[in-house]
Amino acid sequence: MSSPTFFPQDIIIKKRDGGALTKDEIEFFARGVSDGKSFADYQATALLMAIFWRGMTPQETAWLTDAMMRSGEVIDLSDLPGAKVDKHSTGGVGDKVSLILAPLAVACGLKVPMMSGRGLGHTGGTLDKLEAIPGFKVNLSVPEFRTILQKVGCAMIGQTPQVVPADRKLYSLRDVTGTVECIPLICASIMSKKLAEGIDSLVLDVKFGKGAFMKRKEDALTLARAMVEVGRAGGKPVRALLTAMNQPLGRAAGHTTEVIESIECLKGRGPADLMEVTYALTGQMLLLGGKAKNEADARQKIEAAIANGAALKVFREMCVAQGGDPKVIDDYKILPTAKKLLEVKAPAGVQGFVSEVDALKCGHAIMALGGGRAAVTDKVDHAVGIADLIKIGEPVRAGARLCTLHINDDAKGARADLSAIASAKAEAFIREAVKFSATAPKQEPLIQDLIQ
Ligand code: URA
């Protein structure tokens, strides 16, 4: 039976007027966008804007996800033995959980096929962090991905051009037409990529707060529910944790600084908040993959894998398999190193507690130092960033260290002034980010909900 033919304008008008699209119409859209023939960019953006305002039903969202997923290669890992479980985070500042969680989950018996993204704006990206490790390759082919998964148990790579081409096109259009912040479109974008990875199940970390994509908890909850539902419709169990992202996760943000903090976590010396989120997400992965009887059992296995060095061993093996220098584990100096360290200190008169460490402003500080990306084509400086960051609730007095900025501001000649301004700007962002109170502030829980 030949598939029905549609006219893009009819589909746009239907959605513009609040109608629900059919499966065939949605498939025509996804196909037309990826082959660049039957849906022109201006028509696709008109439809995206109509979806932005009119929304999509859960059924439409599931169909869109499925059609986008099938716009390219769907990786089949069914011949690899073991439960294949991935984790995806909607992103934040200092979120280096993937670097710790993937080897940890493997050490507890899972396989973790992970396709990650790059940082954009104030949020960091796993691929950029991994590339701080000398030699580490993230642009691997699907056969290479599969070989490493088989050998090591986890592999962390960038999306290949063959996977979900419809999202590549649609995301680039959304990025420049004010249609990014739309829950059905975000859900289809994320889930189409995850379902194309060959996973059996998925854990989501949906963040909300100052440094997250979703500022409001209600929106994060709606997104989490939509993604869990789409996973169910696609036959894959999905669980989502709702986690707060008002202050950066851990004490480091950047690339080199986050790699160091991740390795410290694998050595059992991680900061409490980062370990809490990592353990909770890994625990849900073990439950989904049938490697733990309950949360307490999962926790015990996870703690053992850190304590006996099994997780660190997997990290080392993954580094070797992906071309990275494993010496990094014992010698942080081989990572890209900033020329200068600047301690930002609490101003005169301060005596009390830290009441706020605004994650968005910390992200802006990293952008000012050259560690972020304003456009997808920008290069990032892996060496710059934030370390030793003070946390909400900690006691503080005048002159105490708020953080250490890793700075590369030794530009010469015409650029000297600009680089000095950049580090002054970064310091100013940190000063705006950290606020103080006379009494200990009320701490918000880091993990606020589980949706399954
Ligand atoms: N991340 C994605 O991959 N897609 C979106 O639409 C938003 C965040």
mmCIF file of N, CA, C and O and ligand atoms in Angstrom, residues 88-90 167 171 174 180 182 185-187 189-190 193 213, ligand 1:
data_model
loop_
_atom_site.group_PDB
_atom_site.id
_atom_site.type_symbol
_atom_site.label_atom_id
_atom_site.label_comp_id
_atom_site.label_asym_id
_atom_site.label_seq_id
_atom_site.Cartn_x
_atom_site.Cartn_y
_atom_site.Cartn_z
ATOM 1 N N HIS A 88 20.314 9.700 31.086
ATOM 2 C CA HIS A 88 20.398 10.992 30.391
ATOM 3 C C HIS A 88 20.019 12.103 31.358
ATOM 4 O O HIS A 88 19.046 11.978 32.104
ATOM 5 N N SER A 89 20.797 13.175 31.314
ATOM 6 C CA SER A 89 20.470 14.331 32.156
ATOM 7 C C SER A 89 20.069 15.495 31.261
ATOM 8 O O SER A 89 20.644 15.680 30.190
ATOM 9 N N THR A 90 19.094 16.275 31.739
ATOM 10 C CA THR A 90 18.703 17.439 30.945
ATOM 11 C C THR A 90 19.725 18.566 31.104
ATOM 12 O O THR A 90 19.598 19.599 30.469
ATOM 13 N N ASP A 167 16.331 14.918 14.163
ATOM 14 C CA ASP A 167 16.551 15.795 15.326
ATOM 15 C C ASP A 167 17.634 16.826 15.024
ATOM 16 O O ASP A 167 17.539 17.979 15.440
ATOM 17 N N TYR A 171 16.456 20.403 15.616
ATOM 18 C CA TYR A 171 17.052 21.153 16.726
ATOM 19 C C TYR A 171 17.705 22.422 16.210
ATOM 20 O O TYR A 171 17.589 23.496 16.820
ATOM 21 N N ARG A 174 14.932 24.857 15.631
ATOM 22 C CA ARG A 174 14.343 25.322 16.897
ATOM 23 C C ARG A 174 15.256 26.326 17.592
ATOM 24 O O ARG A 174 14.802 27.321 18.155
ATOM 25 N N VAL A 180 12.659 26.200 21.248
ATOM 26 C CA VAL A 180 13.343 25.160 22.036
ATOM 27 C C VAL A 180 12.501 24.767 23.251
ATOM 28 O O VAL A 180 12.308 23.581 23.526
ATOM 29 N N CYS A 182 9.772 23.798 24.505
ATOM 30 C CA CYS A 182 8.451 23.237 24.232
ATOM 31 C C CYS A 182 8.489 21.762 24.641
ATOM 32 O O CYS A 182 9.255 20.971 24.065
ATOM 33 N N LEU A 185 8.325 18.830 22.108
ATOM 34 C CA LEU A 185 9.483 18.827 21.200
ATOM 35 C C LEU A 185 10.762 18.410 21.928
ATOM 36 O O LEU A 185 11.591 17.679 21.383
ATOM 37 N N ILE A 186 10.920 18.855 23.180
ATOM 38 C CA ILE A 186 12.105 18.448 23.955
ATOM 39 C C ILE A 186 12.032 16.934 24.189
ATOM 40 O O ILE A 186 13.015 16.206 24.022
ATOM 41 N N CYS A 187 10.845 16.480 24.558
ATOM 42 C CA CYS A 187 10.654 15.057 24.853
ATOM 43 C C CYS A 187 10.997 14.214 23.621
ATOM 44 O O CYS A 187 11.772 13.251 23.705
ATOM 45 N N SER A 189 12.806 15.037 21.057
ATOM 46 C CA SER A 189 14.219 15.208 20.696
ATOM 47 C C SER A 189 15.108 14.292 21.558
ATOM 48 O O SER A 189 15.943 13.537 21.044
ATOM 49 N N ILE A 190 14.902 14.344 22.858
ATOM 50 C CA ILE A 190 15.746 13.541 23.753
ATOM 51 C C ILE A 190 15.454 12.048 23.570
ATOM 52 O O ILE A 190 16.351 11.223 23.388
ATOM 53 N N LYS A 193 16.617 10.122 20.389
ATOM 54 C CA LYS A 193 18.052 9.803 20.375
ATOM 55 C C LYS A 193 18.355 8.646 21.326
ATOM 56 O O LYS A 193 19.139 7.761 21.013
ATOM 57 N N PHE A 213 17.768 23.885 32.450
ATOM 58 C CA PHE A 213 16.980 24.240 31.292
ATOM 59 C C PHE A 213 15.559 24.610 31.721
ATOM 60 O O PHE A 213 14.974 25.581 31.281
HETATM 61 N N1 URA B 1 18.259 18.399 24.773
HETATM 62 C C1 URA B 1 17.933 17.792 23.607
HETATM 63 O O1 URA B 1 18.585 16.843 23.179
HETATM 64 N N2 URA B 1 16.866 18.262 22.929
HETATM 65 C C2 URA B 1 16.110 19.282 23.350
HETATM 66 O O2 URA B 1 15.158 19.638 22.694
HETATM 67 C C3 URA B 1 16.465 19.910 24.556
HETATM 68 C C4 URA B 1 17.569 19.443 25.264
#
